[in-house]
Amino acid sequence: MTSISARRLGKELTEIKAEGCPVGINLVKADDFATWWFTIEVMGESLYQGEKYTLQFRFDSNYPISSPAVQFVVGDGKVSPVHPHVYSNGHICASILGNEWSPVLSVIAVCVTIQSMLASCKKKERPTDNDRYIRFAPDNPKKTRFHYDDDTV
Amino acid sequence: MSSHFALDVPDPSDFPPLADAPGLRTLDSSLRCTICGELFDAPVTLPCGHCFCSVCVRAAMGIKQECPTCRKATLEGHLRPNPVLEEVVAAWGLSRPYILKLSTQDTEQRHSSLFEMNAPRAKKRKIAIGSGSTNHSRSGSSILHSPSKRPKSTRQSSEDLYDTTIPTSDADEDEMPSPPKDPGPEDLVTCPLCNKHVRYKSINQHMDRGCKDTPPDSTRSTKSDWQKIMSGNKGKQKDTSDSEDNFPLPKASYATLKDKKLKEMLAEHGLPVSGDRNLLIQRHQRWVMTYNANLDRSQNNRKSKQELKKELKKWEDERSKRKKTTVEDTVAHEKRHKDEFAQLVDAARGNRNSSTKQSLVAEQSNGDTVAPASSDSRKTPIRGRVSRDEDIIVLDSEEERERGD
């Protein structure tokens, strides 16, 4: 018997293979059930037109009960989008990745949420505390306790 | 990559898409738990109406006490087993491989009949009429030609499938006498659950007992009932063991428990008491969860305690296996990844040097003292570790709120 997390991820992968990703989201690699990469583009009119970002998912053995660690890939020519909720090290401040995570959410659902988070952005800028945060940021964004006090961006 | 795809996980996408097999994918996916993606196991309903496997939703509620789908606040005590859905899922589980076979055959035939479309039309017509429904590939092609016929033919086939079951249930309904008036309290009525004859006045009590025992007759005096409870150890023992099996285990607040008590609690259920405190807690937690979830299965689907213990052991083995992969031969590990380590150390040092100036300024202005997260935080296993203060950075972004409007 394979573990629940592997089975659930296997199902998600089969579904992605069978039905494809939503527009603007593409699977880059899913070689194992630990780390997956996606590319994200914002479709239509937005501040991020024509830009492509890479999103990394890391899963632990408790997925989907515990949330995946999601961040933008930085380095190797890849950068994180300039957005008031995205730090320059790729960490994302989004409630559904933290205390608003629900086990019924899926990898694709997270991708879509982040895509729409970028799409609704009105001004390209870093979070105000970006410099302070990235200096001491833990490797895993799940170890950061974010404050979510802004639903509008 | 392909090795993981080879992993056999039954999924709604096994079925042909909507156009080829209407409803089958939806049917399969709606009989699956949205947490684990498997067919419902011991399905429970929440007050909001959403359904999950008992184990899944109990695990989710261990983290947050709300419905995973609609986020409505829910407590574990609000979970109600859904035996009807359980039956449906069991039947679907049985019929799934068969229907899958039928549907793939059907699509194959359609595809082959699509090739035949190129053949002269008149010829095909003739065969279709001549051979009738015995020749499947021909009838399939005729369906393609006249879509209006399709619903009829599918209904026919489904009638064939249920040929044996449907008439009998109809007959039952016909035989059932429509009650002209309410029966008197002493009249015998048939229990709708177990079909036993029970006095009308005690039918409710009988059903409340789950049809298990004959209702206490008025002939049996209450006095003897009391005697039985108060005196005999024999009768009592049997009674409690019976009812204990039907009651969920209480959850424990482990923080207040000493190791000794914890071990006692495990021993009480015949579980091993080896391992460190963390493991003991996890073991007990998991046991309580699976035990209570097992009670959400209908009586004859329940697993024995022995089976549950086996599952618990498997669960533990899997977890320890996963942990062991990180703990290897440290010397060899160090050698193998020497370059990587050196690179990381360099990167970290460079980072610190370049940022010292900034950090001084920032810390003075902010008045915040946050110790730098040293690189060793990466080496310590994430699981089971108490997160240290320096890993947690509380971020305030009030300015964002203003700007966001």
Coordinates of C-alpha atoms in Angstrom, one line a residue:
Chain A
M1 CA 0.0 0.0 0.0
T2 CA 1.3 3.4 -0.9
S3 CA 0.9 6.2 1.5
I4 CA -2.1 8.5 1.3
S5 CA -0.1 11.5 0.2
A6 CA 1.5 9.6 -2.7
R7 CA -1.9 8.2 -3.8
R8 CA -3.5 11.6 -3.6
L9 CA -0.6 13.2 -5.6
G10 CA -0.7 10.4 -8.1
K11 CA -4.4 11.1 -8.7
E12 CA -3.7 14.8 -9.1
L13 CA -1.0 14.1 -11.6
T14 CA -3.2 11.7 -13.6
E15 CA -5.9 14.4 -13.7
I16 CA -3.4 17.0 -14.9
K17 CA -2.2 14.6 -17.6
A18 CA -5.7 13.6 -18.6
E19 CA -7.4 17.0 -18.6
G20 CA -4.4 19.4 -18.8
C21 CA -3.8 22.5 -16.7
P22 CA -5.9 25.6 -16.8
V23 CA -4.8 28.3 -19.3
G24 CA -1.5 29.9 -18.4
I25 CA -0.4 27.1 -16.1
N26 CA 2.0 24.4 -17.2
L27 CA 3.6 21.4 -15.5
V28 CA 7.4 21.6 -15.7
K29 CA 8.4 18.6 -13.7
A30 CA 6.9 16.1 -11.3
D31 CA 9.6 13.5 -11.1
D32 CA 8.6 12.4 -7.6
F33 CA 6.0 13.1 -4.9
A34 CA 8.2 15.5 -3.1
T35 CA 8.8 18.5 -5.4
W36 CA 6.8 19.7 -8.4
W37 CA 7.4 22.7 -10.6
F38 CA 4.9 24.7 -12.6
T39 CA 5.1 27.8 -14.8
I40 CA 2.6 30.5 -14.3
E41 CA 1.6 33.2 -16.8
V42 CA -1.1 35.7 -16.2
M43 CA -3.5 35.7 -19.1
G44 CA -5.3 38.8 -20.4
E45 CA -4.6 42.3 -19.4
S46 CA -2.4 42.7 -16.3
L47 CA 0.8 44.1 -15.0
Y48 CA 2.5 40.8 -15.6
Q49 CA 1.7 40.5 -19.3
G50 CA 4.1 38.2 -21.2
E51 CA 6.0 37.3 -18.0
K52 CA 6.5 33.7 -16.9
Y53 CA 7.3 32.6 -13.4
T54 CA 8.1 29.2 -12.0
L55 CA 6.2 28.0 -8.9
Q56 CA 7.6 25.3 -6.7
F57 CA 5.6 22.9 -4.6
R58 CA 7.1 20.8 -1.8
F59 CA 5.0 18.1 -0.2
D60 CA 5.4 16.3 3.1
S61 CA 4.1 13.0 4.1
N62 CA 1.0 14.6 5.7
Y63 CA -0.3 16.1 2.4
P64 CA -3.1 16.9 1.9
I65 CA -3.9 17.3 5.6
S66 CA -0.9 19.6 5.8
S67 CA -0.4 22.3 3.2
P68 CA 2.3 22.1 0.6
A69 CA 5.3 24.5 0.8
V70 CA 4.7 26.8 -2.2
Q71 CA 7.1 29.4 -3.4
F72 CA 8.4 31.0 -6.6
V73 CA 11.7 29.6 -7.9
V74 CA 14.5 32.2 -7.7
G75 CA 17.9 31.8 -9.3
D76 CA 19.1 30.3 -12.6
G77 CA 17.6 33.2 -14.5
K78 CA 14.3 32.8 -12.7
V79 CA 12.9 35.6 -10.6
S80 CA 9.9 36.0 -8.4
P81 CA 7.2 38.4 -9.6
V82 CA 7.2 41.9 -8.1
H83 CA 4.1 41.8 -6.1
P84 CA 3.1 43.2 -2.6
H85 CA 2.6 39.7 -1.3
V86 CA 5.7 38.0 -2.9
Y87 CA 9.1 38.4 -1.4
S88 CA 12.2 38.6 -3.6
N89 CA 13.3 35.2 -2.3
G90 CA 10.1 33.7 -3.8
H91 CA 8.2 33.3 -0.6
I92 CA 4.5 34.1 -0.9
C93 CA 2.3 35.6 1.7
A94 CA -1.1 34.0 1.0
S95 CA -3.5 32.7 3.6
I96 CA -4.5 29.5 1.8
L97 CA -0.9 28.4 2.0
G98 CA -1.0 28.9 5.7
N99 CA -3.8 28.8 8.2
E100 CA -6.5 28.9 5.6
W101 CA -5.3 25.7 3.9
S102 CA -7.9 23.1 3.4
P103 CA -7.3 19.5 2.5
V104 CA -9.8 19.7 -0.3
L105 CA -7.6 22.2 -2.1
S106 CA -5.3 20.8 -4.8
V107 CA -2.1 21.8 -6.5
I108 CA -4.0 23.2 -9.4
A109 CA -6.3 25.1 -7.1
V110 CA -3.3 26.7 -5.5
C111 CA -1.8 27.6 -8.9
V112 CA -5.1 29.2 -10.0
T113 CA -5.3 31.2 -6.8
I114 CA -1.8 32.5 -7.2
Q115 CA -2.4 33.3 -10.8
S116 CA -5.4 35.4 -9.9
M117 CA -3.5 37.0 -7.1
L118 CA -1.0 38.2 -9.7
A119 CA -3.8 39.1 -12.1
S120 CA -5.6 41.4 -9.6
C121 CA -2.4 43.3 -8.7
K122 CA -2.7 47.0 -9.2
K123 CA 0.9 48.1 -8.5
K124 CA 4.1 46.3 -8.9
E125 CA 6.1 46.5 -5.7
R126 CA 7.7 44.4 -3.1
P127 CA 6.3 43.9 0.4
T128 CA 7.3 46.8 2.6
D129 CA 9.4 44.5 4.9
N130 CA 11.0 42.6 2.1
D131 CA 14.6 43.4 3.0
R132 CA 14.1 42.5 6.6
Y133 CA 12.3 39.3 5.8
I134 CA 14.6 37.8 3.2
R135 CA 17.6 38.2 5.4
F136 CA 16.3 35.9 8.1
A137 CA 13.7 33.9 6.1
P138 CA 13.7 30.2 6.8
D139 CA 14.3 27.8 3.9
N140 CA 10.8 26.6 4.1
P141 CA 8.1 29.3 3.8
K142 CA 5.8 27.2 6.0
K143 CA 8.0 28.1 8.9
T144 CA 7.1 31.7 8.5
R145 CA 4.1 32.9 10.4
F146 CA 2.6 35.4 8.1
H147 CA 0.1 38.0 9.1
Y148 CA -2.7 38.1 6.7
D149 CA -4.5 41.4 7.0
D150 CA -5.2 42.4 3.5
D151 CA -7.6 40.6 1.2
T152 CA -7.8 43.3 -1.4
V153 CA -4.5 42.7 -3.3
Chain B
M1 CA 9.0 10.3 -14.4
S2 CA 7.1 7.4 -15.9
S3 CA 7.8 5.1 -13.0
H4 CA 5.3 7.2 -10.9
F5 CA 2.7 7.3 -13.6
A6 CA 2.8 3.5 -13.6
L7 CA 1.5 3.6 -10.1
D8 CA -2.0 2.2 -10.3
V9 CA -4.4 4.7 -8.8
P10 CA -8.0 4.3 -9.8
D11 CA -9.3 7.7 -10.8
P12 CA -12.4 9.2 -12.4
S13 CA -10.4 9.8 -15.6
D14 CA -10.3 6.0 -16.1
F15 CA -13.7 6.4 -17.7
P16 CA -14.2 7.9 -21.1
P17 CA -15.0 11.6 -21.3
L18 CA -18.5 13.0 -21.0
A19 CA -19.2 12.8 -24.7
D20 CA -18.5 9.1 -24.9
A21 CA -19.9 8.0 -21.5
P22 CA -22.2 10.6 -20.0
G23 CA -22.1 10.8 -16.3
L24 CA -19.7 8.0 -15.5
R25 CA -16.8 10.3 -14.7
T26 CA -19.0 12.5 -12.6
L27 CA -20.5 9.5 -10.8
D28 CA -17.0 8.1 -10.0
S29 CA -15.7 11.4 -8.8
S30 CA -18.8 12.2 -6.7
L31 CA -18.4 8.9 -4.8
R32 CA -14.9 9.9 -3.9
C33 CA -13.7 11.8 -0.8
T34 CA -12.3 15.2 -1.7
I35 CA -9.5 14.8 0.8
C36 CA -7.9 11.5 -0.1
G37 CA -9.5 11.1 -3.6
E38 CA -10.4 7.5 -2.8
L39 CA -13.9 6.0 -2.9
F40 CA -15.6 6.9 0.4
D41 CA -14.4 4.7 3.3
A42 CA -16.8 4.9 6.3
P43 CA -18.5 8.1 4.9
V44 CA -19.6 10.7 7.4
T45 CA -21.8 13.7 6.9
L46 CA -21.2 17.1 8.5
P47 CA -24.0 19.4 9.6
C48 CA -23.4 21.4 6.5
G49 CA -24.1 18.3 4.4
H50 CA -20.6 17.7 3.1
C51 CA -19.3 14.1 3.1
F52 CA -15.8 12.7 3.7
C53 CA -14.1 9.6 4.8
S54 CA -14.3 9.4 8.6
V55 CA -10.5 9.1 9.0
C56 CA -9.8 11.9 6.5
V57 CA -12.1 14.5 8.1
R58 CA -11.0 13.5 11.6
A59 CA -7.4 14.1 10.6
A60 CA -8.3 17.4 9.1
M61 CA -10.3 18.4 12.2
G62 CA -7.2 17.7 14.3
I63 CA -5.8 20.8 12.7
K64 CA -8.8 22.9 12.2
Q65 CA -12.3 22.4 13.4
E66 CA -14.2 23.3 10.3
C67 CA -15.7 21.7 7.2
P68 CA -12.8 21.4 4.7
T69 CA -15.1 22.3 1.9
C70 CA -17.2 25.2 3.1
R71 CA -15.2 26.1 6.3
K72 CA -18.3 26.0 8.5
A73 CA -17.2 25.5 12.1
T74 CA -17.8 21.8 13.0
L75 CA -16.8 19.6 15.8
E76 CA -15.9 15.9 15.6
G77 CA -19.0 15.1 17.7
H78 CA -21.1 16.5 14.9
L79 CA -20.0 13.8 12.4
R80 CA -22.8 11.4 11.5
P81 CA -22.2 8.1 9.7
N82 CA -23.9 7.9 6.3
P83 CA -24.7 4.2 5.9
V84 CA -26.7 4.7 2.7
L85 CA -23.8 6.3 0.9
E86 CA -21.6 3.6 2.3
E87 CA -23.8 1.0 0.6
V88 CA -23.8 3.0 -2.6
V89 CA -20.0 3.2 -2.6
A90 CA -19.7 -0.5 -1.8
A91 CA -21.9 -1.4 -4.8
W92 CA -20.1 1.0 -7.0
G93 CA -16.8 -0.4 -6.0
L94 CA -18.0 -3.8 -7.0
S95 CA -19.5 -2.8 -10.3
R96 CA -16.8 -0.3 -11.2
P97 CA -14.4 -2.8 -13.0
Y98 CA -17.3 -4.3 -14.9
I99 CA -18.7 -0.9 -16.0
L100 CA -15.2 0.2 -16.9
K101 CA -14.8 -2.8 -19.0
L102 CA -18.1 -2.2 -20.7
S103 CA -17.4 1.4 -21.4
T104 CA -14.0 0.8 -22.8
Q105 CA -15.4 -1.9 -25.1
D106 CA -18.1 0.5 -26.1
T107 CA -15.7 3.3 -27.0
E108 CA -13.5 0.8 -28.9
Q109 CA -16.4 -0.3 -30.9
R110 CA -17.4 3.2 -31.6
H111 CA -14.0 4.0 -32.9
S112 CA -14.0 0.9 -35.1
S113 CA -17.4 1.8 -36.4
L114 CA -16.1 5.3 -37.2
F115 CA -13.8 3.6 -39.6
E116 CA -16.7 1.7 -41.1
M117 CA -18.4 5.0 -41.8
N118 CA -16.2 5.3 -44.8
A119 CA -17.7 2.2 -46.2
P120 CA -20.7 2.5 -48.5
R121 CA -23.7 3.5 -46.5
A122 CA -26.3 1.3 -48.0
K123 CA -24.3 -1.8 -47.2
K124 CA -24.0 -0.9 -43.6
R125 CA -27.7 -0.2 -43.2
K126 CA -28.6 -3.5 -44.5
I127 CA -26.4 -5.3 -42.1
A128 CA -27.5 -3.2 -39.2
I129 CA -31.1 -4.0 -39.9
G130 CA -30.5 -7.6 -40.7
S131 CA -28.4 -8.7 -37.7
G132 CA -30.2 -6.6 -35.2
S133 CA -28.8 -6.1 -31.7
T134 CA -26.8 -9.3 -31.6
N135 CA -24.0 -7.7 -33.6
H136 CA -22.6 -5.1 -31.2
S137 CA -20.3 -3.3 -33.5
R138 CA -23.1 -2.8 -36.1
S139 CA -25.6 -1.7 -33.6
G140 CA -23.1 0.7 -32.3
S141 CA -22.7 2.3 -35.7
S142 CA -26.4 2.6 -36.2
I143 CA -26.6 4.5 -32.9
L144 CA -24.0 6.9 -34.2
H145 CA -26.1 7.5 -37.2
S146 CA -29.3 8.2 -35.3
P147 CA -28.5 9.9 -32.0
S148 CA -32.2 9.9 -31.0
K149 CA -32.0 6.2 -30.6
R150 CA -29.2 6.3 -28.1
P151 CA -31.1 6.9 -24.9
K152 CA -33.5 4.2 -25.7
S153 CA -30.7 1.6 -26.2
T154 CA -28.9 2.5 -23.1
R155 CA -32.0 2.2 -21.1
Q156 CA -32.6 -1.2 -22.5
S157 CA -29.2 -2.4 -21.6
S158 CA -29.5 -1.1 -18.0
E159 CA -32.8 -2.9 -17.8
D160 CA -31.0 -6.0 -18.8
L161 CA -28.5 -5.5 -16.1
Y162 CA -31.0 -5.1 -13.4
D163 CA -33.4 -7.6 -14.8
T164 CA -33.1 -9.8 -11.8
T165 CA -33.4 -7.3 -9.0
I166 CA -36.0 -4.8 -10.1
P167 CA -39.1 -7.0 -10.3
T168 CA -38.5 -8.6 -6.9
S169 CA -38.4 -5.2 -5.2
D170 CA -41.5 -4.2 -7.1
A171 CA -43.3 -7.3 -5.9
D172 CA -42.3 -6.5 -2.3
E173 CA -43.9 -3.1 -2.6
D174 CA -47.1 -4.6 -4.1
E175 CA -47.4 -7.1 -1.3
M176 CA -47.0 -4.6 1.4
P177 CA -50.4 -3.9 2.8
S178 CA -51.2 -0.2 2.9
P179 CA -52.1 0.4 6.6
P180 CA -55.7 1.6 6.7
K181 CA -55.3 2.9 10.2
D182 CA -52.9 3.1 13.0
P183 CA -52.3 -0.2 14.8
G184 CA -53.2 -0.4 18.5
P185 CA -50.4 -0.5 21.1
E186 CA -50.6 -4.2 21.5
D187 CA -50.8 -5.1 17.8
L188 CA -47.8 -6.7 16.2
V189 CA -46.1 -4.7 13.5
T190 CA -43.2 -5.4 11.3
C191 CA -40.0 -3.6 12.2
P192 CA -38.9 -1.7 9.1
L193 CA -35.3 -2.4 9.9
C194 CA -35.1 -6.0 10.9
N195 CA -38.5 -7.3 9.8
K196 CA -39.2 -8.8 13.2
H197 CA -42.7 -8.6 14.6
V198 CA -42.7 -6.2 17.4
R199 CA -45.5 -4.7 19.5
Y200 CA -46.5 -1.3 18.1
K201 CA -46.0 0.4 21.5
S202 CA -42.4 -0.7 21.8
I203 CA -41.3 -0.4 18.2
N204 CA -39.5 2.8 18.9
Q205 CA -37.5 1.4 21.7
H206 CA -36.8 -1.6 19.7
M207 CA -35.4 0.5 16.8
D208 CA -33.5 2.7 19.3
R209 CA -31.7 -0.5 20.4
G210 CA -30.6 -1.1 16.9
C211 CA -33.0 -4.2 16.7
K212 CA -30.4 -6.1 18.7
D213 CA -32.5 -7.5 21.4
T214 CA -36.1 -8.2 22.0
P215 CA -37.6 -5.3 23.8
P216 CA -38.0 -5.6 27.5
D217 CA -41.4 -7.1 28.0
S218 CA -43.8 -5.8 30.5
T219 CA -43.7 -9.3 32.0
R220 CA -40.1 -8.9 33.0
S221 CA -40.1 -6.9 36.2
T222 CA -38.0 -3.8 36.6
K223 CA -36.9 -5.3 39.9
S224 CA -35.2 -8.2 38.2
D225 CA -33.6 -5.8 35.8
W226 CA -32.1 -3.9 38.6
Q227 CA -31.0 -7.1 40.3
K228 CA -29.2 -8.1 37.3
I229 CA -27.3 -4.9 37.1
M230 CA -26.5 -4.6 40.7
S231 CA -25.5 -8.1 41.6
G232 CA -24.2 -10.3 38.9
N233 CA -20.7 -9.7 37.7
K234 CA -21.4 -12.2 34.9
G235 CA -24.2 -10.3 33.3
K236 CA -22.5 -7.0 33.8
Q237 CA -19.3 -7.9 32.1
K238 CA -21.0 -9.1 29.0
D239 CA -23.1 -6.0 28.9
T240 CA -20.3 -3.5 29.2
S241 CA -18.0 -5.2 26.7
D242 CA -20.8 -5.2 24.2
S243 CA -21.7 -1.5 24.6
E244 CA -18.1 -0.4 25.0
D245 CA -17.4 -1.5 21.5
N246 CA -20.0 0.9 20.2
F247 CA -18.7 4.0 21.9
P248 CA -16.0 6.2 20.5
L249 CA -12.8 6.6 22.5
P250 CA -12.3 10.0 24.1
K251 CA -9.5 12.2 22.9
A252 CA -6.7 12.9 25.3
S253 CA -4.9 16.1 26.1
Y254 CA -1.4 14.7 25.8
A255 CA 0.3 17.8 27.2
T256 CA -1.1 17.1 30.6
L257 CA -0.2 13.4 30.6
K258 CA 2.9 11.8 32.1
D259 CA 4.7 9.2 30.1
K260 CA 3.6 6.5 32.5
K261 CA 0.0 7.4 32.1
L262 CA 0.4 7.5 28.4
K263 CA 1.9 4.0 28.4
E264 CA -1.0 2.8 30.5
M265 CA -3.4 4.2 28.0
L266 CA -1.7 2.3 25.2
A267 CA -1.5 -0.9 27.2
E268 CA -5.2 -0.6 27.9
H269 CA -5.8 -1.2 24.2
G270 CA -3.1 -3.7 23.8
L271 CA -0.8 -1.4 21.9
P272 CA 3.0 -1.4 22.1
V273 CA 4.5 1.0 24.6
S274 CA 7.9 1.3 22.9
G275 CA 9.4 4.4 21.4
D276 CA 9.8 8.0 22.6
R277 CA 7.1 10.2 24.0
N278 CA 6.4 11.7 20.6
L279 CA 5.8 8.3 19.0
L280 CA 3.6 7.2 21.9
I281 CA 1.4 10.3 21.5
Q282 CA 1.2 9.8 17.7
R283 CA 0.4 6.1 18.1
H284 CA -2.4 6.8 20.6
Q285 CA -3.7 9.7 18.5
R286 CA -3.8 7.5 15.4
W287 CA -5.4 4.7 17.3
V288 CA -8.2 6.8 18.7
M289 CA -8.8 8.2 15.2
T290 CA -8.9 4.9 13.3
Y291 CA -10.9 3.3 16.1
N292 CA -13.6 6.0 16.1
A293 CA -13.6 6.1 12.3
N294 CA -14.1 2.3 12.3
L295 CA -17.3 2.9 14.3
D296 CA -18.6 5.0 11.5
R297 CA -18.7 1.9 9.3
S298 CA -21.9 -0.1 9.3
Q299 CA -21.9 -3.0 11.7
N300 CA -20.9 -5.7 9.3
N301 CA -18.2 -3.7 7.5
R302 CA -16.4 -3.0 10.7
K303 CA -12.8 -4.2 11.1
S304 CA -11.7 -6.2 14.1
K305 CA -9.4 -4.6 16.6
Q306 CA -6.7 -6.9 15.3
E307 CA -7.0 -5.6 11.8
L308 CA -6.9 -2.0 13.1
K309 CA -3.8 -2.8 15.0
K310 CA -2.2 -4.2 11.9
E311 CA -3.1 -1.1 10.0
L312 CA -1.6 1.0 12.8
K313 CA 1.6 -0.9 12.6
K314 CA 1.8 -0.5 8.9
W315 CA 1.2 3.2 9.3
E316 CA 4.0 3.5 11.8
D317 CA 6.4 1.5 9.7
E318 CA 5.8 3.7 6.7
R319 CA 6.5 6.8 8.8
S320 CA 9.7 5.5 10.2
K321 CA 10.8 4.4 6.8
R322 CA 10.4 7.9 5.5
K323 CA 12.4 9.3 8.4
K324 CA 15.2 6.8 8.0
T325 CA 15.9 8.0 4.5
T326 CA 17.2 11.2 5.9
V327 CA 19.4 9.5 8.5
E328 CA 22.1 7.7 6.6
D329 CA 25.8 7.1 7.0
T330 CA 26.7 10.6 7.9
V331 CA 30.4 10.4 7.0
A332 CA 29.6 9.1 3.5
H333 CA 26.9 11.7 3.2
E334 CA 29.2 14.4 4.1
K335 CA 31.8 13.3 1.6
R336 CA 29.3 12.9 -1.2
H337 CA 27.8 16.3 -0.8
K338 CA 31.0 18.1 0.2
D339 CA 30.9 20.4 -2.8
E340 CA 27.3 21.2 -2.2
F341 CA 27.9 22.0 1.5
A342 CA 30.9 24.2 0.6
Q343 CA 28.7 26.1 -1.9
L344 CA 26.0 26.6 0.7
V345 CA 28.4 27.8 3.3
D346 CA 30.0 30.2 0.8
A347 CA 26.6 31.5 -0.2
A348 CA 25.5 32.0 3.4
R349 CA 28.7 33.8 4.3
G350 CA 28.6 36.0 1.3
N351 CA 25.0 36.8 2.1
R352 CA 25.9 37.8 5.7
N353 CA 28.8 40.0 4.7
S354 CA 26.8 41.9 2.2
S355 CA 23.8 42.3 4.4
T356 CA 25.5 43.3 7.6
K357 CA 25.5 47.0 6.8
Q358 CA 21.9 47.0 5.8
S359 CA 20.9 44.9 8.8
L360 CA 22.5 47.3 11.2
V361 CA 20.6 50.2 9.8
A362 CA 17.4 48.2 9.6
E363 CA 17.6 46.9 13.1
Q364 CA 18.3 50.4 14.5
S365 CA 15.3 51.9 12.8
N366 CA 13.0 49.0 13.5
G367 CA 14.1 48.2 17.0
D368 CA 13.5 44.6 16.1
T369 CA 15.9 42.0 17.3
V370 CA 15.6 38.9 15.2
A371 CA 18.4 36.4 15.5
P372 CA 19.6 35.2 12.1
A373 CA 18.4 31.8 11.1
S374 CA 21.6 29.9 10.8
S375 CA 22.2 27.4 8.1
D376 CA 21.9 24.5 10.5
S377 CA 18.1 25.0 10.5
R378 CA 18.2 23.2 7.2
K379 CA 19.9 20.1 8.6
T380 CA 17.6 19.5 11.5
P381 CA 14.6 17.4 10.5
I382 CA 11.5 19.5 10.0
R383 CA 9.1 16.9 11.4
G384 CA 8.6 16.8 15.1
R385 CA 10.8 19.8 15.7
V386 CA 9.6 22.6 17.8
S387 CA 10.0 25.6 15.6
R388 CA 12.4 28.0 17.1
D389 CA 11.8 31.6 17.6
E390 CA 14.2 32.8 14.9
D391 CA 12.3 30.8 12.3
I392 CA 9.1 32.8 13.0
I393 CA 8.9 36.2 11.7
V394 CA 5.8 38.1 12.2
L395 CA 5.0 40.4 9.4
D396 CA 2.9 43.4 9.6
S397 CA 1.7 45.0 6.4
E398 CA -0.8 47.6 7.5
E399 CA 0.5 49.9 4.8
E400 CA -0.5 47.4 2.2
R401 CA -4.0 47.5 3.4
E402 CA -4.2 51.2 2.9
R403 CA -2.8 51.0 -0.6
G404 CA -4.9 48.1 -1.6
D405 CA -8.1 50.0 -1.5

